[in-house]
PDB file of C-alpha atoms in Angstrom:
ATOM      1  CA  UNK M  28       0.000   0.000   0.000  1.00  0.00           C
ATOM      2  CA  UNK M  29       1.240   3.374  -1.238  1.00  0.00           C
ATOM      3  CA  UNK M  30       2.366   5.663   1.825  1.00  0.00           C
ATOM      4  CA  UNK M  31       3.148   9.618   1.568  1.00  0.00           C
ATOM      5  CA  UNK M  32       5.071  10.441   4.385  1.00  0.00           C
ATOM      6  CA  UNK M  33       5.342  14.152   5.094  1.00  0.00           C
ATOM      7  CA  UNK M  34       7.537  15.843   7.313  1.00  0.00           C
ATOM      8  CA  UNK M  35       8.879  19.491   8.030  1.00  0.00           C
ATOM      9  CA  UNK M  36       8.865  22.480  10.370  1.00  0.00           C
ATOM     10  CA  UNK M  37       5.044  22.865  11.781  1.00  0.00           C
ATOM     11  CA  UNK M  38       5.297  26.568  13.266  1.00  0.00           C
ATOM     12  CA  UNK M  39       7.219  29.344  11.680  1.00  0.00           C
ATOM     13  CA  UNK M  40       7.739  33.062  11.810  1.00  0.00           C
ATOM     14  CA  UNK M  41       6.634  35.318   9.354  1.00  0.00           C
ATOM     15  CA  UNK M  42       8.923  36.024   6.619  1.00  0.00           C
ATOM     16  CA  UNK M  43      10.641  32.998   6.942  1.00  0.00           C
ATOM     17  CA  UNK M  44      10.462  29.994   4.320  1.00  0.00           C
ATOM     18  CA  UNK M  45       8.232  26.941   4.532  1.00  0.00           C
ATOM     19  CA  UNK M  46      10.263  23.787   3.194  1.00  0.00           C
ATOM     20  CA  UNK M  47       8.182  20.590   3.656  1.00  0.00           C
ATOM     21  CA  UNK M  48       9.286  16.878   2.020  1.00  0.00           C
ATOM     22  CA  UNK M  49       6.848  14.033   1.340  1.00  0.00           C
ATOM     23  CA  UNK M  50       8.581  10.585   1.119  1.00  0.00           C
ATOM     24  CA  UNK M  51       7.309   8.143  -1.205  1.00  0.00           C
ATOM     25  CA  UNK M  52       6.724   4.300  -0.201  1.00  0.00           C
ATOM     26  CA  UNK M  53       5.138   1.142  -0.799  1.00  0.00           C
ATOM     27  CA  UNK M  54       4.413   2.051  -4.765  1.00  0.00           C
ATOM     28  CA  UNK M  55       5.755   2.963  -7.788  1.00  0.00           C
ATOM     29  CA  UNK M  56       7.971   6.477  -7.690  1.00  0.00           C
ATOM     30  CA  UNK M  57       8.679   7.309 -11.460  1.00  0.00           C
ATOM     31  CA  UNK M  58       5.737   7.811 -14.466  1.00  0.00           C
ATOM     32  CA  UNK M  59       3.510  10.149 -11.892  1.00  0.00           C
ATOM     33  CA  UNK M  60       3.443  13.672 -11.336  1.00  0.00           C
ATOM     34  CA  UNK M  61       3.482  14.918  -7.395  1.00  0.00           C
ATOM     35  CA  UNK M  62       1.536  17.261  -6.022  1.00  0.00           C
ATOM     36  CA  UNK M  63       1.242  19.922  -3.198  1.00  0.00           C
ATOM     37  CA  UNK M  64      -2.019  20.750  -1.856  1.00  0.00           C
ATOM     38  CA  UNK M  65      -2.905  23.162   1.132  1.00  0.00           C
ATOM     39  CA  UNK M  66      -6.208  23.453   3.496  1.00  0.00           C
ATOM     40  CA  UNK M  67      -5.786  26.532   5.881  1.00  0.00           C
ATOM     41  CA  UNK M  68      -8.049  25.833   8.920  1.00  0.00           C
ATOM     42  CA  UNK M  69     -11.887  25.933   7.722  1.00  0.00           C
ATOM     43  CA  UNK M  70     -11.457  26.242   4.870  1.00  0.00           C
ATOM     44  CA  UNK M  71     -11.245  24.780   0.680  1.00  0.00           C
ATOM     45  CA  UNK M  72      -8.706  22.989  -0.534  1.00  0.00           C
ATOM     46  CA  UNK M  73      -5.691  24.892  -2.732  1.00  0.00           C
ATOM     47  CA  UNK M  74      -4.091  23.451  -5.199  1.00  0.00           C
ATOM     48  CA  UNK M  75       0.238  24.786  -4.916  1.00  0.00           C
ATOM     49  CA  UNK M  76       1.353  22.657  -7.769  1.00  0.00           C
ATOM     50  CA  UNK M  77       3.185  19.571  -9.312  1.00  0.00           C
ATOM     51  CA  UNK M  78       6.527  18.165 -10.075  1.00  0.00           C
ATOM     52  CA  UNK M  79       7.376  15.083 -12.393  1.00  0.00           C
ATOM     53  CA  UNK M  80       9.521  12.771 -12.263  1.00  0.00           C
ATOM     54  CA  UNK M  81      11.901  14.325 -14.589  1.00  0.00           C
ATOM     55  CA  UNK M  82      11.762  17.474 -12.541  1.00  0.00           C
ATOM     56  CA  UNK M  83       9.712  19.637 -14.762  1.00  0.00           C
ATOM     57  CA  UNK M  84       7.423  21.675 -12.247  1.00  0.00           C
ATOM     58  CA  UNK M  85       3.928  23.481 -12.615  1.00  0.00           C
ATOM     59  CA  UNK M  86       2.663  25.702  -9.982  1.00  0.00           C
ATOM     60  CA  UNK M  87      -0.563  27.965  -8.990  1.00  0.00           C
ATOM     61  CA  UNK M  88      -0.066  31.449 -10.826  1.00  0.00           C
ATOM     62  CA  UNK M  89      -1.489  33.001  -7.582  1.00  0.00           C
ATOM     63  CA  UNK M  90       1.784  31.393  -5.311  1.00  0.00           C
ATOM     64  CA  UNK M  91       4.371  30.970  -8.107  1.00  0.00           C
ATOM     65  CA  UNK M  92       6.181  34.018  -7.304  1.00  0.00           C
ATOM     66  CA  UNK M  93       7.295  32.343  -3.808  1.00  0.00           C
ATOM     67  CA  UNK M  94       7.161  28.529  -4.667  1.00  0.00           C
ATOM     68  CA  UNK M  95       9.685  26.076  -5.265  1.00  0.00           C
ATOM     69  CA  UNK M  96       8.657  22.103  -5.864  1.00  0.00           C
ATOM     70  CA  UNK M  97      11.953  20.293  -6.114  1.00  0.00           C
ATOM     71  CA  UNK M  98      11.984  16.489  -6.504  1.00  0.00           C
ATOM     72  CA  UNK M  99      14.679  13.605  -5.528  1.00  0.00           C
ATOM     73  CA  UNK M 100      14.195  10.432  -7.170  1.00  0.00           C
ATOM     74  CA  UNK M 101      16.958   8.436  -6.228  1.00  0.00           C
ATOM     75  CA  UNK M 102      15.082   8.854  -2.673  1.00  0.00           C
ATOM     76  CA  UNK M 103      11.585   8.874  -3.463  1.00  0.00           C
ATOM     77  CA  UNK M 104      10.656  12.330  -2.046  1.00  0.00           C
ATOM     78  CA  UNK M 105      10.086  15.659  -3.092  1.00  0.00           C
ATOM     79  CA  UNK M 106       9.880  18.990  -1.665  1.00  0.00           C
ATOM     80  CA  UNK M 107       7.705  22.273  -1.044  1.00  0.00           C
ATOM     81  CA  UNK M 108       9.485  25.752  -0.562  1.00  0.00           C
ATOM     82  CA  UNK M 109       8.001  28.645  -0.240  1.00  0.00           C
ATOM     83  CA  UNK M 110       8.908  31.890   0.728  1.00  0.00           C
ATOM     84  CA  UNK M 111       8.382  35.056   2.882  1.00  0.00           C
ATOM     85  CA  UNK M 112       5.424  33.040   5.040  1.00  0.00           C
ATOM     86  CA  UNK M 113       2.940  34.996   6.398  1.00  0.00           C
ATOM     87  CA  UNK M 114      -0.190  34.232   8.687  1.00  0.00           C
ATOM     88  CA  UNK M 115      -2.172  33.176   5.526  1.00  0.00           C
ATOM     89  CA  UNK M 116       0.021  30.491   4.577  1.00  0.00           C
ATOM     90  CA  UNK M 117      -1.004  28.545   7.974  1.00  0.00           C
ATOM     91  CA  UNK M 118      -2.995  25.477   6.780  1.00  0.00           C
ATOM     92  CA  UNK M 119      -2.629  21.802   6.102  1.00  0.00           C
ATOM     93  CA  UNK M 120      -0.860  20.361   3.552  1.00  0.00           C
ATOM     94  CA  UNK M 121      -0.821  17.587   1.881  1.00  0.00           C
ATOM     95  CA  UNK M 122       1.197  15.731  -1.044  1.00  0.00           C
ATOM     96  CA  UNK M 123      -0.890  13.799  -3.107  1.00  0.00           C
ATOM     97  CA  UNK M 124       0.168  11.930  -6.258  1.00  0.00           C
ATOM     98  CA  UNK M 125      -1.820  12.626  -9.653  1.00  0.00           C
ATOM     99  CA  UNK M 126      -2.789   9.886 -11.883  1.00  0.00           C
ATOM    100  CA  UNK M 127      -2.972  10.194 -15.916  1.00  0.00           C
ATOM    101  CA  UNK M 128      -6.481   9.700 -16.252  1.00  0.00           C
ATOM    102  CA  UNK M 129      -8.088   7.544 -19.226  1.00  0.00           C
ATOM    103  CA  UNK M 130     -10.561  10.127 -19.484  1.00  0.00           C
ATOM    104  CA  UNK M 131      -8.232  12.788 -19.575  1.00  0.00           C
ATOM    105  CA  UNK M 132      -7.285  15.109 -16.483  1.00  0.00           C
ATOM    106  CA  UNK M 133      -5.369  13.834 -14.060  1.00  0.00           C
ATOM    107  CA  UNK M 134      -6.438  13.432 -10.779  1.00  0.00           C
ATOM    108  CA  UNK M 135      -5.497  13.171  -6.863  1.00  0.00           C
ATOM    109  CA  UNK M 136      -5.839   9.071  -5.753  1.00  0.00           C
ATOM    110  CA  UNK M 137      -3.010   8.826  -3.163  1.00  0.00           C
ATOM    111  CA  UNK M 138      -2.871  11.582   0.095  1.00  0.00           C
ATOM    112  CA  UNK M 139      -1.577  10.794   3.113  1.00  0.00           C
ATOM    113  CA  UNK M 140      -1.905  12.324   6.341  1.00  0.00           C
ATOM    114  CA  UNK M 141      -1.301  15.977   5.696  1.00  0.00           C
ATOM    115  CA  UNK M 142       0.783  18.521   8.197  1.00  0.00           C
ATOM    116  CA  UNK M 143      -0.152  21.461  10.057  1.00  0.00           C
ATOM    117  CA  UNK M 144       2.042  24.314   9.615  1.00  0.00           C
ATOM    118  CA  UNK M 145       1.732  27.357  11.664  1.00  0.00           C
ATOM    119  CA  UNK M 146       2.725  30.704  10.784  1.00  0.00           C
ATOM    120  CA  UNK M 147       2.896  32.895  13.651  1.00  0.00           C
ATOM    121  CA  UNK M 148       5.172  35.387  15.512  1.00  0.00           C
TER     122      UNK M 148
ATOM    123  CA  UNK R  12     -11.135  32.617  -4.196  1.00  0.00           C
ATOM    124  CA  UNK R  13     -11.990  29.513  -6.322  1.00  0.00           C
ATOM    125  CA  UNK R  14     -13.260  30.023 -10.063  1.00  0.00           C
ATOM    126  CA  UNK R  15     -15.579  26.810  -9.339  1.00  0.00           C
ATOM    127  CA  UNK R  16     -18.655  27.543  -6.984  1.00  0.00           C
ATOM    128  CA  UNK R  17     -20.752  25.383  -4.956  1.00  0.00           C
ATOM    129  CA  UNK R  18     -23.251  25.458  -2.734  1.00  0.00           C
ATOM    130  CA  UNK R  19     -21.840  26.008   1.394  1.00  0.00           C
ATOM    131  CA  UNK R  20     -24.694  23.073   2.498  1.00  0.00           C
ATOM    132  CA  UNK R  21     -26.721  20.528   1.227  1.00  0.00           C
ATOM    133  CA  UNK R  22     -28.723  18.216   3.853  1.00  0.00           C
ATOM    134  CA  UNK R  23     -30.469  15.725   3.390  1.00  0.00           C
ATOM    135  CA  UNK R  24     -32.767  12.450   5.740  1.00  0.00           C
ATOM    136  CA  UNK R  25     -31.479   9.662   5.220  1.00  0.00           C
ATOM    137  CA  UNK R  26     -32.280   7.332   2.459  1.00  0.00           C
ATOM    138  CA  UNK R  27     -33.441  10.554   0.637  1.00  0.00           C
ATOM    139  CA  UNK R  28     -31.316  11.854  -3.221  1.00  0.00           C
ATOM    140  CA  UNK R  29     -29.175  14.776  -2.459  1.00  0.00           C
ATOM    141  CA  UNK R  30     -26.931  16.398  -4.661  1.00  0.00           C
ATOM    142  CA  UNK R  31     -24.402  19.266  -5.018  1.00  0.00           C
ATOM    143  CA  UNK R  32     -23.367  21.284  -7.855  1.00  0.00           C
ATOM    144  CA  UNK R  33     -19.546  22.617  -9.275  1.00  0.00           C
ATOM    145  CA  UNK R  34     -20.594  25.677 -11.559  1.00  0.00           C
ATOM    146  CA  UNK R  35     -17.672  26.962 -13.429  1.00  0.00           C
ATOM    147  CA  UNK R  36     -16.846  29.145 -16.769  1.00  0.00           C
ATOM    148  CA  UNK R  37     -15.724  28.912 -19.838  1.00  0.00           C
ATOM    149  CA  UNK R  38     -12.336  28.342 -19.466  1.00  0.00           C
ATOM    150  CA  UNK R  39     -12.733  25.177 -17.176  1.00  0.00           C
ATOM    151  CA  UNK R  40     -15.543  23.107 -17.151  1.00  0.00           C
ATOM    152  CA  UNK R  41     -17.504  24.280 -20.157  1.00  0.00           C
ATOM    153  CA  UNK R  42     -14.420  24.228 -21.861  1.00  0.00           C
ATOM    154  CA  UNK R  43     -14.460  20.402 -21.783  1.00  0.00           C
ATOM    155  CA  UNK R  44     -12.031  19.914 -19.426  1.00  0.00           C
ATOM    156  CA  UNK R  45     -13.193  16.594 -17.095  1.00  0.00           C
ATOM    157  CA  UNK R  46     -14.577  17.107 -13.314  1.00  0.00           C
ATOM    158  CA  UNK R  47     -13.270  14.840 -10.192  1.00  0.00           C
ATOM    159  CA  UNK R  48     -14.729  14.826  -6.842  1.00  0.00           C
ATOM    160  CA  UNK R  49     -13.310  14.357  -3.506  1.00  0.00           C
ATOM    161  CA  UNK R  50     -14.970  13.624   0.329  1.00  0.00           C
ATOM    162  CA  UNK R  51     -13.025  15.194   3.369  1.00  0.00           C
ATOM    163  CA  UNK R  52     -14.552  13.182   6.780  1.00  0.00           C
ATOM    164  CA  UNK R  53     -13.754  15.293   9.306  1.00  0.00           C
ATOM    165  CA  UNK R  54     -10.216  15.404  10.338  1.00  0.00           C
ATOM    166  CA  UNK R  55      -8.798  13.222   7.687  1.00  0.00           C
ATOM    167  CA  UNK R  56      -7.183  13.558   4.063  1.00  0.00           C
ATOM    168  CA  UNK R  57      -9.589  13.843   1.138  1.00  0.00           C
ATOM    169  CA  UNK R  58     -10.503  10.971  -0.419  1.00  0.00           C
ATOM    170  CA  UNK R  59     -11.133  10.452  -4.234  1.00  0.00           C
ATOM    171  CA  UNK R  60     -15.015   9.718  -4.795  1.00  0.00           C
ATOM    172  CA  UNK R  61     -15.668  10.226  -8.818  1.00  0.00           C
ATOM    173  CA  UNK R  62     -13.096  10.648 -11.336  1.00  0.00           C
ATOM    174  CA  UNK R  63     -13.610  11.651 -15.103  1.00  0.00           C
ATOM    175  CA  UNK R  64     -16.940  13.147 -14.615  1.00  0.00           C
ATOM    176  CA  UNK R  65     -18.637   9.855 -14.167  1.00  0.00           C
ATOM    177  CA  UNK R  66     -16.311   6.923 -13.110  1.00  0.00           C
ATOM    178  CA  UNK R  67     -16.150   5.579  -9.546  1.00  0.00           C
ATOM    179  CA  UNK R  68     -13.006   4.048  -8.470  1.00  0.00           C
ATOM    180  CA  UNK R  69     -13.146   0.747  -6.765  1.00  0.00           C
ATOM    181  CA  UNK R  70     -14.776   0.610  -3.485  1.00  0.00           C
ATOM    182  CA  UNK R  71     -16.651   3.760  -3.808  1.00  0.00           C
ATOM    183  CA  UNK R  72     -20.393   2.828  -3.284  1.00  0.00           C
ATOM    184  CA  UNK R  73     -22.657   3.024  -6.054  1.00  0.00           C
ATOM    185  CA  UNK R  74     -24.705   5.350  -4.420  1.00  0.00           C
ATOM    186  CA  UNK R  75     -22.413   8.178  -5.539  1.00  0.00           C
ATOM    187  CA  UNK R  76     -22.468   9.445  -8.832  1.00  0.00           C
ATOM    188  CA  UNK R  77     -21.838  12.291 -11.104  1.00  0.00           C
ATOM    189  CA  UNK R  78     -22.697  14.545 -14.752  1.00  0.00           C
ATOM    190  CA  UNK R  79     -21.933  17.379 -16.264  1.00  0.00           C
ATOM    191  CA  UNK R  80     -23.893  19.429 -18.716  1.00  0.00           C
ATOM    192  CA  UNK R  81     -22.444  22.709 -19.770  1.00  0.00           C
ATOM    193  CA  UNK R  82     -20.551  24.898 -17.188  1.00  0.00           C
ATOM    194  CA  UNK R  83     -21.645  22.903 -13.727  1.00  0.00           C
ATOM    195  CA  UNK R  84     -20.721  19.191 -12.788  1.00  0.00           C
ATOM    196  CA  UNK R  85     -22.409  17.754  -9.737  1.00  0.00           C
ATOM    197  CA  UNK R  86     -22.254  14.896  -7.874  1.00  0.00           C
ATOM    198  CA  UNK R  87     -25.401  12.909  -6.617  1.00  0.00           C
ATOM    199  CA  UNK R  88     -25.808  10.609  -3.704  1.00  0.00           C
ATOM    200  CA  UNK R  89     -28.761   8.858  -3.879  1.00  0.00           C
ATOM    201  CA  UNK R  90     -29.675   6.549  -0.887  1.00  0.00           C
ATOM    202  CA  UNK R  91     -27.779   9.322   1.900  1.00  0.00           C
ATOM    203  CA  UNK R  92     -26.086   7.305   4.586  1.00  0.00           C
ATOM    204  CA  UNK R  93     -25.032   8.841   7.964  1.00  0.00           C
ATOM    205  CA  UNK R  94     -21.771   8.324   6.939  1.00  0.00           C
ATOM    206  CA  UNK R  95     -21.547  10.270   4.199  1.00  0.00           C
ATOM    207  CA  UNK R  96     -21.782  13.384   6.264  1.00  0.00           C
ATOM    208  CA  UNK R  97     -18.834  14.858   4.895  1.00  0.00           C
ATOM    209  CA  UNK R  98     -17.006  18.064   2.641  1.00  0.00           C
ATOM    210  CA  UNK R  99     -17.265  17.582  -0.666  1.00  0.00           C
ATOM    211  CA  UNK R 100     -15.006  19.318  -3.538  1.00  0.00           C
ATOM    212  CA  UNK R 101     -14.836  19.140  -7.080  1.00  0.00           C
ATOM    213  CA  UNK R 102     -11.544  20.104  -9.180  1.00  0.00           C
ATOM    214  CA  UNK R 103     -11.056  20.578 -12.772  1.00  0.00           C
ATOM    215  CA  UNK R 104      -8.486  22.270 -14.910  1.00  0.00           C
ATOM    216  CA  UNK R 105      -8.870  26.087 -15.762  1.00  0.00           C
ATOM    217  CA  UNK R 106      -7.194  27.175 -18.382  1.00  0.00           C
ATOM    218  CA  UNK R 107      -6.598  31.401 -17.790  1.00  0.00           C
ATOM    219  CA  UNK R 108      -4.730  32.944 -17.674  1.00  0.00           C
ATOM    220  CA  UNK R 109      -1.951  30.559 -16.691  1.00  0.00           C
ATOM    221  CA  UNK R 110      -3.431  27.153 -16.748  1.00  0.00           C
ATOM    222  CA  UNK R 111      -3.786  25.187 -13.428  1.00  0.00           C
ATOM    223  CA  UNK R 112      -5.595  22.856 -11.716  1.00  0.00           C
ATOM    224  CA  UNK R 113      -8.357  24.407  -9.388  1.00  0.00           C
ATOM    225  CA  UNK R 114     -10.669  23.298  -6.601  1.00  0.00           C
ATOM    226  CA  UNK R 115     -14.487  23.874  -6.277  1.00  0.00           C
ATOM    227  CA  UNK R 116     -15.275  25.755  -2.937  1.00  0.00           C
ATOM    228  CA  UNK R 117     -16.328  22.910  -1.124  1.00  0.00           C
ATOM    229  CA  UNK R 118     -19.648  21.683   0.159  1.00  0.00           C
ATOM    230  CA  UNK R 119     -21.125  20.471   3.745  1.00  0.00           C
ATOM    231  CA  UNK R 120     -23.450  17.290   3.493  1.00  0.00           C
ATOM    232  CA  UNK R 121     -25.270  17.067   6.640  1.00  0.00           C
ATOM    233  CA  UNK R 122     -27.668  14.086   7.387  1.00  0.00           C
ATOM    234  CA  UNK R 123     -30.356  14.773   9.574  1.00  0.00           C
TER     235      UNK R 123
END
């Protein structure tokens, strides 16, 4: 069974930069793209962007200006940055892996458990 | 906030046909581009519910199911169980002015 396991700093100051890295087990790493997805506390889900496995990255035009996705695939991870924090980027987030659809767009199967990261001074 | 709307609440008894719309524009859904729905239960990870407009993955109940016609989607549950008390969110592709992948607003099922 395919396991996301996420890990990074949970509470940070404003101004400083997020950097959050979701391990990959129990499935197949390469042929998918990888995704970041945030949920600030009550509310919708926001889509951050995606990385493939050959390292060409996509992201939200509304964060791109402060967000890095990076990706290591000899280690089955890859990572979130992103920059000059402030109390609106406190939310979940999650790294779920997108699926080429037979239908066409690809969508979110696997999502793990998500972390809580606080911004806050 | 998100370029695909839908409604805060639904409710429904249960046993009773409730569903929820995803109304978007012209440069996302009406533009063709396909509709996938997710449940949240409370406190957990969302959880992929329809994919491709229509298709189910396995071990999603038949009692879910969605359509599209023009700009909205929506997702139907017909039969409402207590555990399907839940947020609800559709995501499609919208294509301007930079093309990326967008979530609906997000819905409340409550069962009474």
């Amino acid at each position: 069974q395919m396991q996301l396991q996420l890990w990074g700093a949970g509470l940070l100051k404003p101004s400083e930069t997020l950097s959050l890295t979701c391990a990959v087990s129990g499935g197949s790493f390469g042929g998918y793209y990888w995704s970041w997805v945030r949920q600030a506390p009550g509310k919708g889900l926001e889509y951050i962007g995606d990385i493939k496995y050959s390292g060409s990255a996509n992201y939200n035009p509304s964060l791109k200006s402060r967000v890095t996705i990076s990706i290591d695939t000899s280690n089955q991870q890859f990572s979130l940055k992103l920059t000059s924090v402030t109390a609106a980027d406190t939310a979940v987030y999650f790294c779920p892996r997108q699926v080429p659809s037979p239908t066409g767009l690809p969508y979110l199967d696997y999502w793990g458990q998500g972390a809580l990261v606080t911004v806050s001074s | 906030q998100s370029v695909l709307t839908q409604p805060p609440s639904v409710s429904g008894a249960p046993g009773q046909r409730v569903t929820i719309s995803c109304t978007g524009s012209n440069s996302n859904i009406a533009a063709g581009y396909d509709v996938h729905w997710y449940q949240q239960l409370p406190g957990t990870a969302p959880k992929l519910l329809i994919y491709g407009n229509f298709n189910r993955p396995s071990g999603v109940p038949g009692r879910f199911s969605g359509s599209r016609s023009g700009a909205t989607a929506s997702l139907a549950i017909t039969g409402l169980q207590a555990e399907d008390e839940a947020d609800y969110y559709c995501q499609s592709y919208d294509r301007s002015p930079n093309g990326h992948y967008v979530f609906g607003t997000g819905t409340k099922v409550s069962v009474l």
